[in-house]
Coordinates of C-alpha atoms in Angstrom, one line a residue:
M1222 CA -8.0 3.6 2.8
G1223 CA -5.5 6.4 3.4
V1224 CA -2.3 4.7 2.2
V1225 CA -3.5 2.7 -0.7
F1226 CA -6.5 4.6 -2.0
G1227 CA -5.7 8.2 -0.8
D1228 CA -4.2 9.4 -4.1
I1229 CA -6.9 7.9 -6.5
G1230 CA -9.6 8.9 -4.0
T1231 CA -8.8 12.6 -4.4
S1232 CA -8.9 12.5 -8.2
P1233 CA -12.6 13.6 -8.4
L1234 CA -11.5 17.0 -7.2
Y1235 CA -10.0 17.9 -10.5
T1236 CA -10.6 15.3 -13.2
V1237 CA -14.0 16.4 -14.6
K1238 CA -13.1 20.0 -14.1
E1239 CA -10.0 19.6 -16.2
V1240 CA -11.8 17.7 -19.0
F1241 CA -14.5 20.3 -19.5
G1242 CA -12.8 23.5 -18.3
G1243 CA -9.0 22.9 -18.7
H1244 CA -6.6 23.8 -21.5
H1245 CA -8.5 21.8 -24.1
P1246 CA -12.1 22.1 -22.8
L1247 CA -15.0 20.0 -24.3
A1248 CA -18.4 21.4 -24.9
V1249 CA -20.9 20.4 -22.3
T1250 CA -23.3 18.2 -24.3
E1251 CA -25.0 15.0 -23.3
A1252 CA -23.0 13.0 -25.8
N1253 CA -19.7 14.4 -24.6
V1254 CA -20.5 14.0 -20.9
L1255 CA -21.6 10.4 -21.4
G1256 CA -18.6 9.7 -23.6
I1257 CA -16.2 11.0 -21.0
L1258 CA -17.9 9.3 -18.1
S1259 CA -17.7 6.0 -20.1
L1260 CA -14.0 6.6 -20.7
V1261 CA -13.4 7.2 -17.0
F1262 CA -15.3 4.0 -16.1
W1263 CA -13.4 1.8 -18.6
A1264 CA -10.1 3.4 -17.7
L1265 CA -10.7 2.5 -14.0
T1266 CA -11.8 -1.0 -15.1
V1267 CA -9.0 -1.9 -17.5
T1268 CA -6.0 -0.1 -15.9
V1269 CA -6.8 -0.3 -12.2
S1270 CA -9.2 -3.3 -11.8
L1271 CA -7.9 -5.6 -14.5
K1272 CA -4.2 -4.7 -14.8
Y1273 CA -3.3 -3.9 -11.2
V1274 CA -5.8 -5.5 -8.9
L1275 CA -6.3 -8.8 -10.8
F1276 CA -3.0 -9.3 -12.6
I1277 CA 0.0 -7.4 -11.4
T1278 CA -0.7 -7.8 -7.7
R1279 CA -0.2 -11.5 -8.2
A1280 CA 3.4 -10.7 -9.1
D1281 CA 4.6 -10.3 -5.5
N1282 CA 8.1 -10.6 -4.2
R1283 CA 7.5 -12.5 -1.0
G1284 CA 4.3 -10.5 -0.4
E1285 CA 5.8 -7.1 -1.4
G1286 CA 4.8 -5.0 -4.4
G1287 CA 6.1 -1.9 -6.1
I1288 CA 8.4 -1.2 -9.0
M1289 CA 11.5 -2.3 -7.1
A1290 CA 10.0 -5.6 -6.2
L1291 CA 8.7 -6.1 -9.8
T1292 CA 12.2 -5.3 -11.2
A1293 CA 13.8 -7.8 -8.8
L1294 CA 11.3 -10.5 -10.1
A1295 CA 11.9 -9.5 -13.8
L1296 CA 15.7 -9.8 -13.3
R1297 CA 15.3 -13.5 -12.3
T1298 CA 14.5 -14.3 -16.0
A1299 CA 16.5 -17.4 -16.8
N1300 CA 18.9 -17.4 -19.8
A1301 CA 18.3 -13.7 -20.5
S1302 CA 21.2 -11.9 -22.2
P1303 CA 23.2 -9.3 -20.1
R1304 CA 21.8 -6.6 -22.4
I1305 CA 18.2 -7.6 -21.7
L1306 CA 18.9 -7.7 -18.0
W1307 CA 20.5 -4.3 -18.1
L1308 CA 17.5 -2.9 -20.0
M1309 CA 15.0 -4.3 -17.5
S1310 CA 17.2 -2.9 -14.6
A1311 CA 17.4 0.5 -16.3
L1312 CA 13.6 0.5 -16.8
G1313 CA 13.0 -0.3 -13.2
I1314 CA 15.4 2.4 -12.0
F1315 CA 13.8 5.0 -14.3
G1316 CA 10.3 4.0 -13.1
A1317 CA 11.4 4.4 -9.5
A1318 CA 13.0 7.8 -10.4
L1319 CA 9.7 8.9 -11.9
F1320 CA 8.0 8.3 -8.6
Y1321 CA 9.8 11.3 -7.1
G1322 CA 8.1 13.4 -9.7
D1323 CA 4.8 12.0 -8.5
A1324 CA 5.8 12.7 -4.9
V1325 CA 6.2 16.4 -5.8
I1326 CA 3.2 16.8 -8.0
T1327 CA 0.6 14.9 -5.9
P1328 CA 0.8 17.0 -2.8
A1329 CA 0.9 20.2 -4.8
M1330 CA -2.0 19.2 -7.1
S1331 CA -4.3 17.6 -4.5
V1332 CA -4.0 20.2 -1.7
L1333 CA -4.2 23.1 -4.2
S1334 CA -7.4 21.6 -5.8
A1335 CA -9.0 21.2 -2.4
V1336 CA -8.1 24.7 -1.2
E1337 CA -9.5 26.1 -4.5
G1338 CA -12.9 25.3 -3.1
L1339 CA -12.6 28.6 -1.2
E1340 CA -13.1 30.3 -4.6
V1341 CA -16.5 28.6 -4.9
A1342 CA -17.5 29.8 -1.4
T1343 CA -16.7 33.4 -2.4
P1344 CA -14.4 35.0 -4.9
L1345 CA -13.1 37.3 -2.1
L1346 CA -11.0 34.3 -0.8
T1347 CA -9.2 33.8 -4.1
P1348 CA -6.0 35.7 -3.0
Y1349 CA -5.7 33.4 0.0
V1350 CA -5.7 30.1 -2.0
L1351 CA -1.9 30.0 -2.6
P1352 CA -0.8 31.2 0.9
T1353 CA -3.2 28.7 2.5
T1354 CA -2.0 25.8 0.2
I1355 CA 1.7 26.6 1.0
A1356 CA 1.0 26.9 4.8
I1357 CA -0.7 23.4 4.8
L1358 CA 2.1 21.9 2.8
I1359 CA 4.8 23.3 5.1
G1360 CA 2.9 22.0 8.1
L1361 CA 2.6 18.6 6.4
F1362 CA 6.3 18.3 5.8
L1363 CA 7.3 19.7 9.2
F1364 CA 5.2 17.0 10.8
Q1365 CA 7.1 14.2 9.0
R1366 CA 9.8 13.9 11.6
H1367 CA 7.2 12.9 14.2
G1368 CA 6.0 10.0 12.0
T1369 CA 2.5 9.0 11.2
A1370 CA 2.0 6.5 14.1
A1371 CA 0.2 9.1 16.2
V1372 CA -2.4 10.1 13.6
G1373 CA -2.3 6.9 11.5
A1374 CA -5.3 5.6 13.4
L1375 CA -7.4 8.5 12.0
F1376 CA -6.5 7.9 8.4
G1377 CA -8.9 4.9 7.9
P1378 CA -12.0 6.5 9.5
V1379 CA -11.4 9.9 7.8
M1380 CA -10.9 8.3 4.3
M1381 CA -13.9 6.0 4.9
F1382 CA -16.0 9.1 5.6
W1383 CA -14.4 10.8 2.5
F1384 CA -15.4 7.9 0.2
A1385 CA -18.9 7.8 1.8
T1386 CA -19.2 11.5 1.1
L1387 CA -18.1 11.0 -2.5
G1388 CA -20.8 8.4 -3.0
S1389 CA -23.5 10.4 -1.2
L1390 CA -22.8 13.6 -3.3
G1391 CA -22.7 11.5 -6.5
L1392 CA -26.0 9.7 -5.6
W1393 CA -27.8 13.0 -4.8
N1394 CA -26.9 14.4 -8.2
V1395 CA -27.5 11.2 -10.2
I1396 CA -31.1 11.2 -8.8
Q1397 CA -31.5 14.6 -10.4
Y1398 CA -30.4 13.3 -13.8
P1399 CA -30.4 9.5 -13.8
E1400 CA -29.7 9.3 -17.5
V1401 CA -26.0 9.5 -16.8
L1402 CA -26.1 5.8 -15.5
A1403 CA -26.0 4.8 -19.2
A1404 CA -22.3 5.9 -19.3
I1405 CA -21.3 2.5 -18.1
N1406 CA -22.0 1.2 -21.6
P1407 CA -18.7 1.3 -23.6
W1408 CA -20.7 2.2 -26.7
Y1409 CA -20.7 5.9 -25.5
A1410 CA -16.9 5.9 -25.2
L1411 CA -16.5 4.3 -28.6
V1412 CA -18.9 6.8 -30.3
F1413 CA -17.2 9.7 -28.6
V1414 CA -13.7 8.6 -29.8
I1415 CA -14.9 8.0 -33.4
E1416 CA -16.8 11.3 -33.7
H1417 CA -14.2 13.5 -31.9
Q1418 CA -10.9 11.9 -32.8
G1419 CA -8.7 14.9 -32.2
L1420 CA -10.6 16.2 -29.2
A1421 CA -10.9 12.6 -27.8
F1422 CA -7.2 12.2 -27.9
L1423 CA -6.7 15.5 -26.0
A1424 CA -9.4 14.5 -23.6
L1425 CA -7.5 11.3 -22.7
G1426 CA -4.8 13.5 -21.3
S1427 CA -7.3 14.6 -18.7
V1428 CA -9.2 11.4 -18.3
V1429 CA -5.9 9.8 -17.1
L1430 CA -6.2 12.0 -14.0
A1431 CA -8.9 9.6 -12.8
I1432 CA -6.5 6.7 -12.6
T1433 CA -3.5 8.5 -11.0
G1434 CA -2.7 6.7 -7.8
G1435 CA -3.8 3.3 -9.3
E1436 CA -0.2 2.1 -9.2
A1437 CA -0.3 2.6 -5.4
L1438 CA -2.5 -0.5 -5.1
Y1439 CA 0.5 -2.5 -6.1
A1440 CA 3.2 -0.5 -4.4
D1441 CA 1.5 -0.7 -1.0
M1442 CA 0.5 -4.4 -1.3
G1443 CA 3.2 -5.4 1.2
H1444 CA 1.5 -3.5 4.0
F1445 CA -2.0 -5.0 3.7
G1446 CA -1.9 -8.0 1.3
R1447 CA -3.5 -8.6 -2.1
R1448 CA -6.8 -9.9 -0.7
A1449 CA -7.6 -6.9 1.4
I1450 CA -6.8 -4.5 -1.4
K1451 CA -8.9 -6.4 -3.9
W1452 CA -12.0 -6.6 -1.7
A1453 CA -11.7 -2.9 -0.6
W1454 CA -11.4 -1.8 -4.2
F1455 CA -14.3 -3.7 -5.7
S1456 CA -16.7 -3.6 -2.8
F1457 CA -16.2 0.0 -1.5
V1458 CA -13.8 2.3 -3.3
F1459 CA -14.5 1.7 -7.0
P1460 CA -18.4 2.0 -6.7
L1461 CA -18.3 5.2 -4.6
L1462 CA -15.5 6.7 -6.6
Y1463 CA -17.4 6.2 -9.9
L1464 CA -20.7 7.3 -8.4
N1465 CA -19.1 10.6 -7.7
Y1466 CA -18.0 11.0 -11.3
L1467 CA -21.5 10.2 -12.5
G1468 CA -22.8 12.8 -10.1
Q1469 CA -20.5 15.4 -11.5
G1470 CA -21.6 14.5 -15.0
A1471 CA -25.3 14.8 -14.0
L1472 CA -24.6 18.2 -12.3
I1473 CA -23.0 19.9 -15.3
L1474 CA -25.8 18.5 -17.6
N1475 CA -28.3 20.1 -15.3
D1476 CA -26.2 23.3 -14.9
P1477 CA -23.3 23.9 -17.4
K1478 CA -22.1 26.8 -15.3
A1479 CA -21.1 24.4 -12.5
I1480 CA -18.1 23.4 -14.7
E1481 CA -16.1 26.1 -12.9
N1482 CA -15.7 23.6 -10.1
P1483 CA -18.1 20.7 -10.5
F1484 CA -16.9 18.8 -7.4
F1485 CA -17.6 21.6 -4.9
N1486 CA -20.8 22.7 -6.7
M1487 CA -22.2 19.2 -6.0
V1488 CA -23.2 20.2 -2.5
P1489 CA -27.0 20.3 -2.2
A1490 CA -26.9 23.2 0.4
E1491 CA -24.4 26.1 0.6
I1492 CA -24.0 25.5 4.4
L1493 CA -22.2 22.2 3.6
L1494 CA -19.6 23.8 1.3
I1495 CA -17.1 24.8 4.0
P1496 CA -17.2 21.4 5.8
L1497 CA -16.7 19.8 2.4
I1498 CA -13.6 22.0 1.7
V1499 CA -12.2 21.1 5.1
L1500 CA -12.9 17.4 4.6
A1501 CA -11.3 17.5 1.1
T1502 CA -8.3 19.3 2.4
V1503 CA -7.8 16.6 5.1
A1504 CA -8.2 13.9 2.5
T1505 CA -5.6 15.4 0.3
V1506 CA -3.2 15.8 3.2
I1507 CA -3.6 12.1 3.9
A1508 CA -3.1 11.2 0.2
S1509 CA 0.0 13.4 0.2
Q1510 CA 1.3 11.7 3.3
A1511 CA 1.0 8.3 1.6
V1512 CA 3.1 9.5 -1.4
I1513 CA 5.7 11.2 0.8
S1514 CA 6.1 8.1 2.9
G1515 CA 6.4 6.1 -0.3
A1516 CA 9.3 8.4 -1.3
F1517 CA 11.0 7.7 2.0
S1518 CA 10.5 4.0 1.6
L1519 CA 11.8 4.0 -2.0
T1520 CA 14.9 5.9 -1.0
S1521 CA 15.6 3.4 1.8
Q1522 CA 15.2 0.5 -0.7
A1523 CA 17.4 2.2 -3.3
M1524 CA 20.1 2.5 -0.6
Q1525 CA 19.9 -1.1 0.3
L1526 CA 20.1 -2.2 -3.3
G1527 CA 23.1 0.0 -4.0
Y1528 CA 21.5 2.6 -6.2
C1529 CA 21.7 5.5 -3.7
P1530 CA 24.4 6.7 -1.4
R1531 CA 23.9 6.2 2.3
I1532 CA 21.8 9.0 3.8
R1533 CA 20.4 9.4 7.3
V1534 CA 17.2 7.5 8.0
K1535 CA 15.2 7.8 11.2
F1536 CA 12.7 5.3 12.4
T1537 CA 9.6 7.0 13.8
S1538 CA 7.9 4.0 15.3
E1539 CA 9.2 1.2 17.6
R1540 CA 6.6 -1.2 16.4
E1541 CA 6.2 -0.5 12.7
K1542 CA 9.3 -1.2 10.5
G1543 CA 8.0 0.8 7.6
Q1544 CA 7.6 4.0 9.5
I1545 CA 10.7 5.9 8.5
Y1546 CA 11.7 9.5 8.0
V1547 CA 14.5 10.7 5.7
P1548 CA 15.3 14.3 6.5
N1549 CA 17.3 15.2 3.3
I1550 CA 14.5 13.8 1.1
N1551 CA 11.8 15.6 3.2
W1552 CA 13.3 19.0 2.8
L1553 CA 14.2 18.6 -0.9
L1554 CA 10.5 17.6 -1.5
L1555 CA 9.2 20.5 0.5
I1556 CA 11.3 23.1 -1.4
T1557 CA 10.4 21.5 -4.8
V1558 CA 6.7 21.3 -3.9
I1559 CA 6.6 25.0 -2.9
I1560 CA 8.4 26.0 -6.1
V1561 CA 5.8 24.0 -8.1
V1562 CA 2.9 25.6 -6.4
L1563 CA 4.3 29.1 -6.9
G1564 CA 5.3 28.3 -10.5
F1565 CA 2.0 26.7 -11.7
R1566 CA -0.3 28.7 -9.3
S1567 CA -3.5 26.6 -10.1
S1568 CA -4.6 23.0 -10.2
S1569 CA -5.6 23.4 -13.8
N1570 CA -2.0 24.4 -14.8
L1571 CA -0.7 21.6 -12.6
A1572 CA -2.9 19.1 -14.5
S1573 CA -0.6 19.7 -17.5
A1574 CA 2.4 18.4 -15.5
Y1575 CA 0.4 15.6 -13.8
G1576 CA -0.1 12.3 -15.6
I1577 CA 2.9 12.0 -17.9
A1578 CA 5.1 10.5 -15.2
V1579 CA 2.3 8.2 -13.9
T1580 CA 1.4 6.9 -17.4
L1581 CA 5.1 6.2 -18.2
T1582 CA 5.5 4.4 -14.9
M1583 CA 2.4 2.3 -15.7
M1584 CA 3.8 1.4 -19.1
I1585 CA 7.1 0.3 -17.5
D1586 CA 5.1 -1.8 -15.0
T1587 CA 3.4 -3.6 -17.9
I1588 CA 6.7 -4.3 -19.7
L1589 CA 8.3 -5.7 -16.5
A1590 CA 5.2 -7.7 -15.7
F1591 CA 5.4 -9.2 -19.2
A1592 CA 8.9 -10.5 -18.3
V1593 CA 7.5 -12.0 -15.1
V1594 CA 4.5 -13.7 -16.6
R1595 CA 6.7 -15.2 -19.4
A1596 CA 9.7 -16.3 -17.4
L1597 CA 8.3 -17.0 -13.9
W1598 CA 4.7 -17.9 -14.5
R1599 CA 5.6 -19.9 -17.6
W1600 CA 2.9 -18.3 -19.8
S1601 CA 3.1 -19.3 -23.5
W1602 CA 4.4 -16.7 -25.9
P1603 CA 0.9 -16.1 -27.5
R1604 CA -0.7 -15.6 -24.1
A1605 CA 2.1 -13.4 -22.7
A1606 CA 2.1 -11.4 -26.0
L1607 CA -1.6 -10.8 -25.7
F1608 CA -1.2 -9.5 -22.1
L1609 CA 1.6 -7.2 -23.3
V1610 CA -0.2 -5.9 -26.4
F1611 CA -3.5 -5.3 -24.7
F1612 CA -2.2 -3.3 -21.7
V1613 CA 0.6 -1.5 -23.6
V1614 CA -1.9 -0.2 -26.1
V1615 CA -4.0 1.2 -23.3
D1616 CA -0.9 2.6 -21.5
F1617 CA 0.5 4.1 -24.6
A1618 CA -2.8 5.8 -25.5
F1619 CA -2.8 7.6 -22.2
F1620 CA 1.0 8.3 -22.3
S1621 CA 0.8 9.7 -25.9
A1622 CA -2.1 11.9 -24.9
N1623 CA 0.0 13.3 -22.1
V1624 CA 3.1 13.8 -24.3
I1625 CA 1.5 16.8 -26.0
K1626 CA 1.4 18.5 -22.5
V1627 CA 5.2 18.4 -22.2
L1628 CA 5.7 22.1 -23.1
D1629 CA 2.8 23.1 -20.9
G1630 CA 4.3 21.6 -17.7
G1631 CA 4.9 17.9 -18.5
W1632 CA 8.6 18.7 -18.8
F1633 CA 8.8 19.1 -15.1
P1634 CA 8.2 15.5 -13.8
L1635 CA 10.2 14.2 -16.8
T1636 CA 13.1 16.4 -16.0
L1637 CA 13.0 15.5 -12.3
G1638 CA 12.7 11.8 -13.2
V1639 CA 15.6 11.9 -15.6
S1640 CA 17.7 13.8 -13.0
V1641 CA 17.0 11.2 -10.3
F1642 CA 17.7 8.4 -12.8
M1643 CA 21.1 9.9 -13.6
L1644 CA 21.9 10.1 -9.9
L1645 CA 20.9 6.5 -9.2
S1646 CA 22.6 5.0 -12.3
T1647 CA 25.8 7.1 -11.7
W1648 CA 26.0 5.8 -8.1
K1649 CA 25.5 2.2 -9.2
L1650 CA 28.1 2.4 -12.0
G1651 CA 30.6 4.3 -9.7
R1652 CA 30.3 1.7 -7.0
K1653 CA 30.9 -1.1 -9.5
L1654 CA 34.0 0.6 -10.9
L1655 CA 35.2 1.4 -7.3
Y1656 CA 34.8 -2.3 -6.3
E1657 CA 36.7 -3.5 -9.4
K1658 CA 39.5 -1.0 -8.7
L1659 CA 39.8 -2.1 -5.1
K1660 CA 39.8 -5.8 -6.1
Q1661 CA 42.7 -5.3 -8.5
D1662 CA 45.1 -4.6 -5.6
S1663 CA 43.7 -7.3 -3.3
I1664 CA 45.4 -10.5 -1.9
P1665 CA 43.6 -13.8 -1.6
I1666 CA 42.7 -14.4 2.0
K1667 CA 43.9 -18.0 2.0
D1668 CA 47.4 -17.0 0.8
F1669 CA 47.5 -14.3 3.4
I1670 CA 46.6 -16.7 6.2
A1671 CA 49.1 -19.3 4.9
S1672 CA 51.8 -16.6 5.1
L1673 CA 51.2 -16.1 8.8
A1674 CA 52.3 -19.7 9.5
A1675 CA 55.8 -18.7 8.7
G1676 CA 55.8 -16.2 11.5
G1677 CA 53.6 -13.2 11.3
P1678 CA 53.0 -10.0 13.2
L1679 CA 52.3 -9.6 16.9
R1680 CA 48.8 -10.8 17.9
V1681 CA 47.0 -8.7 20.5
D1682 CA 44.0 -9.5 22.6
G1683 CA 40.4 -8.8 21.4
T1684 CA 38.5 -9.1 18.1
G1685 CA 39.1 -7.1 15.0
I1686 CA 36.1 -6.9 12.6
F1687 CA 37.0 -5.8 9.0
M1688 CA 34.0 -5.1 6.7
T1689 CA 34.6 -6.3 3.2
A1690 CA 32.6 -6.5 -0.1
D1691 CA 34.8 -9.5 -1.2
P1692 CA 35.2 -12.1 1.6
E1693 CA 37.7 -14.1 -0.6
S1694 CA 40.3 -11.2 -0.4
V1695 CA 42.1 -9.4 2.3
P1696 CA 40.3 -6.1 3.1
R1697 CA 42.3 -3.0 2.5
A1698 CA 41.6 -1.8 6.0
L1699 CA 43.3 -4.9 7.4
L1700 CA 46.4 -4.3 5.2
H1701 CA 46.6 -0.7 6.2
N1702 CA 46.2 -1.6 9.9
L1703 CA 49.0 -4.2 9.6
Y1704 CA 51.2 -1.8 7.7
H1705 CA 50.9 1.1 10.2
N1706 CA 50.3 -0.7 13.5
K1707 CA 52.3 -3.9 12.9
V1708 CA 49.8 -6.0 14.8
L1709 CA 46.8 -8.3 14.3
H1710 CA 44.0 -9.1 16.7
E1711 CA 43.9 -12.5 18.3
R1712 CA 40.6 -13.0 16.5
V1713 CA 40.0 -11.5 13.1
V1714 CA 36.5 -11.5 11.5
L1715 CA 35.9 -10.7 7.8
L1716 CA 32.4 -9.3 7.7
N1717 CA 30.5 -9.3 4.5
V1718 CA 27.0 -7.7 4.2
T1719 CA 24.8 -8.3 1.2
T1720 CA 21.3 -7.1 0.3
E1721 CA 19.1 -9.7 -1.4
D1722 CA 16.5 -9.0 -4.0
V1723 CA 13.7 -10.0 -1.5
P1724 CA 12.0 -7.6 0.8
H1725 CA 13.0 -9.3 4.1
V1726 CA 15.4 -12.0 5.2
P1727 CA 14.2 -14.0 8.3
E1728 CA 16.4 -13.7 11.4
N1729 CA 17.2 -17.4 11.4
E1730 CA 18.8 -16.9 7.9
R1731 CA 20.4 -13.6 8.7
V1732 CA 24.0 -14.7 9.5
R1733 CA 26.3 -17.5 8.5
V1734 CA 29.7 -18.1 10.2
E1735 CA 32.6 -19.8 8.5
G1736 CA 35.7 -20.7 10.6
L1737 CA 39.1 -20.4 9.0
T1738 CA 42.5 -21.1 10.5
A1739 CA 44.9 -18.9 12.5
G1740 CA 42.0 -17.2 14.4
F1741 CA 40.3 -16.0 11.2
H1742 CA 36.5 -16.2 10.7
R1743 CA 34.2 -15.1 7.9
V1744 CA 30.7 -13.8 8.8
Y1745 CA 28.1 -13.4 6.1
V1746 CA 25.2 -11.1 6.9
R1747 CA 22.1 -10.9 4.7
Y1748 CA 19.4 -8.3 4.6
G1749 CA 16.3 -7.8 2.4
F1750 CA 15.9 -4.5 0.6
K1751 CA 13.2 -3.4 3.2
D1752 CA 15.2 -4.5 6.3
D1753 CA 16.8 -2.2 8.7
P1754 CA 20.5 -3.0 8.9
D1755 CA 21.7 -3.4 12.5
L1756 CA 25.2 -5.1 12.7
P1757 CA 25.4 -5.3 16.5
R1758 CA 22.1 -7.2 16.5
A1759 CA 23.3 -9.4 13.6
L1760 CA 26.5 -10.2 15.5
E1761 CA 24.5 -11.4 18.5
L1762 CA 23.0 -14.0 16.3
C1763 CA 26.4 -15.5 15.6
A1764 CA 26.5 -16.9 19.2
A1765 CA 24.2 -19.7 18.0
Q1766 CA 26.9 -20.7 15.5
G1767 CA 29.7 -20.7 18.1
L1768 CA 31.1 -17.2 17.6
D1769 CA 30.5 -14.9 20.6
F1770 CA 31.2 -11.2 20.6
E1771 CA 32.0 -8.9 23.6
M1772 CA 31.4 -5.5 22.1
M1773 CA 33.8 -3.7 24.5
E1774 CA 36.6 -6.0 23.3
T1775 CA 35.7 -5.6 19.6
S1776 CA 37.0 -3.1 17.2
F1777 CA 35.5 -2.4 13.8
F1778 CA 38.0 -1.4 11.1
L1779 CA 36.4 0.4 8.1
G1780 CA 37.9 1.4 4.9
R1781 CA 37.4 5.1 4.2
E1782 CA 38.3 5.6 0.5
T1783 CA 38.5 9.1 -1.0
V1784 CA 37.6 9.0 -4.7
V1785 CA 39.6 11.3 -7.0
S1786 CA 38.7 11.9 -10.7
M1787 CA 41.0 10.6 -13.4
P1788 CA 43.0 13.1 -15.5
I1789 CA 41.1 14.1 -18.7
S1790 CA 44.0 12.7 -20.7
R1791 CA 43.3 9.2 -19.5
R1792 CA 40.3 7.1 -20.7
S1793 CA 37.7 5.9 -18.3
R1794 CA 34.5 3.9 -18.5
M1795 CA 32.7 6.8 -16.8
A1796 CA 32.3 10.2 -18.4
K1797 CA 34.1 13.1 -16.7
W1798 CA 30.9 14.8 -15.6
R1799 CA 29.7 11.5 -14.0
Q1800 CA 33.0 11.1 -12.2
I1801 CA 32.6 14.5 -10.7
L1802 CA 29.0 13.7 -9.7
F1803 CA 29.9 10.4 -8.2
T1804 CA 32.8 11.9 -6.3
W1805 CA 30.5 14.5 -4.9
M1806 CA 27.9 11.9 -3.9
F1807 CA 30.6 9.7 -2.4
R1808 CA 32.0 12.5 -0.2
N1809 CA 28.6 13.5 1.1
A1810 CA 27.3 9.9 1.8
D1811 CA 26.5 9.0 5.4
T1812 CA 29.1 6.9 7.1
A1813 CA 28.8 3.1 7.4
T1814 CA 29.0 3.6 11.2
A1815 CA 25.7 5.3 11.3
F1816 CA 24.0 3.3 8.6
F1817 CA 24.9 -0.1 10.2
K1818 CA 24.3 1.2 13.7
I1819 CA 27.9 0.4 14.8
P1820 CA 28.9 1.9 18.2
P1821 CA 31.0 4.9 17.2
N1822 CA 33.5 4.4 20.0
R1823 CA 34.4 1.0 18.6
V1824 CA 35.2 2.2 15.1
V1825 CA 38.6 2.8 13.5
E1826 CA 38.6 4.3 10.0
L1827 CA 41.6 3.8 7.6
G1828 CA 41.6 5.8 4.5
A1829 CA 43.1 5.7 1.0
Q1830 CA 42.7 7.7 -2.2
V1831 CA 41.3 5.7 -5.1
E1832 CA 41.2 6.7 -8.8
L1833 CA 38.2 5.3 -10.8
S1834 CA 39.3 3.3 -13.9

């Protein structure tokens, strides 16, 4: 309830208010209200129920969902040209980058809209809305380092009570004006769109607020499974959520003045207002927690897949693998969220920024899902094209309605998304060029071992482990060690770590040992993009394959390259500004020692300067 449905469950706080009282307000008439309520119902039905719950959740990567998992599936398309694969990869990275915009806007929007209930209680509290919002957000981000394991057990009951409250308030107001139940009929949406073409288009930009958070049903599928999400949505969340929208529609038809804040004006007695504000604030904090945790998880996955430099990750739970805390991301999000709250100052202003990143992400999901249903599910071209056209038309309608809000605030999540995309893509390209550069100067390992037979350097006791991205070549760290120290260990291990495009690799498939001659061994270690790399633990698994390690007799030799930019006079495959950016990211990346949990007192780093080609 908290992780999957928290975001979409807090949408009633601002959706109807924005439609009838935002930057492009509609007149409160029965036809308009029924038309909007009909659009909300069918947006939830088509985009959330049909697209995500019934279709896209079937595209799981070994049980995991989310745009990274969907991208990995799409990239398995057989016989696709390199250009198509690059395009799908770029779409996936851009969709992931847009999530960071959502991770900033969601806490700001949802907490601010909940605290604005104080204005309904009394206008005297209006000056305290922004300070209270910022204080709650600071507390939320400060708490992240403790993890959610301690309070996670409260999330479910609180959100269950929240949805029950949504349904109860909606039902109370629907009883006062039962005619709103007719809004389920799509005819009202059709008539509204035909009669108010321009206004209807603008209204879609606010209606989309009702489905923000719908993509979380897919992103969080790995935690709970498709079946649980499907039944929770259809049997509990969807009915109560829409009942609340119907209740708000009934309220403003009965009392048009209630449009100032229809959600909080739904309470039947004034004494219930403050408890509702407190409950709404707690619900928005839980929804924000889910998005923040999602940003941590996405960062971890991006690191594993090679799109992000290594940064420090802390695990906040000994039992739950997914409970992580990324300090750098946490503080960047906090600073950005506070800037957003102070810059936009109200949930109505924030609504202009909210939606565009979500709708663009949803459209990317549809395109990637098309590749999956065509290539992996073997759908025929007509059937796959029908899937693509139907959902892209809906996604594009919402996206285009939000494009007009770019100057009013929509530029912010787009700018943030493009900035993150440039960081991720620059790191991926830089690592590729760096790998190619290092490989140019490498020596085949078989030739190197053969040369030892003619009389090589002094062999000393112990084991030397050399991490390498190319197990067929001699690692640069080994060559440097040999050049400076004139010795080789009695046992030399070439350690290659790869990350697969699956969420998890079982421990019985984690390592593979290959014996070479002259005391050399190759060890291949595999991780999934949601696994926690732990090399000492992985090396323990080698014992079953005849290779034992005594950690106090083992030394890890790591290459520590320093990237330097090429002179402007020489041509490079990477633009100068990207070289500078990559060099900065490379220098500030966390060390392999910390990332792979290698004992620091067993590590020797050997450096070299490398020029990107």
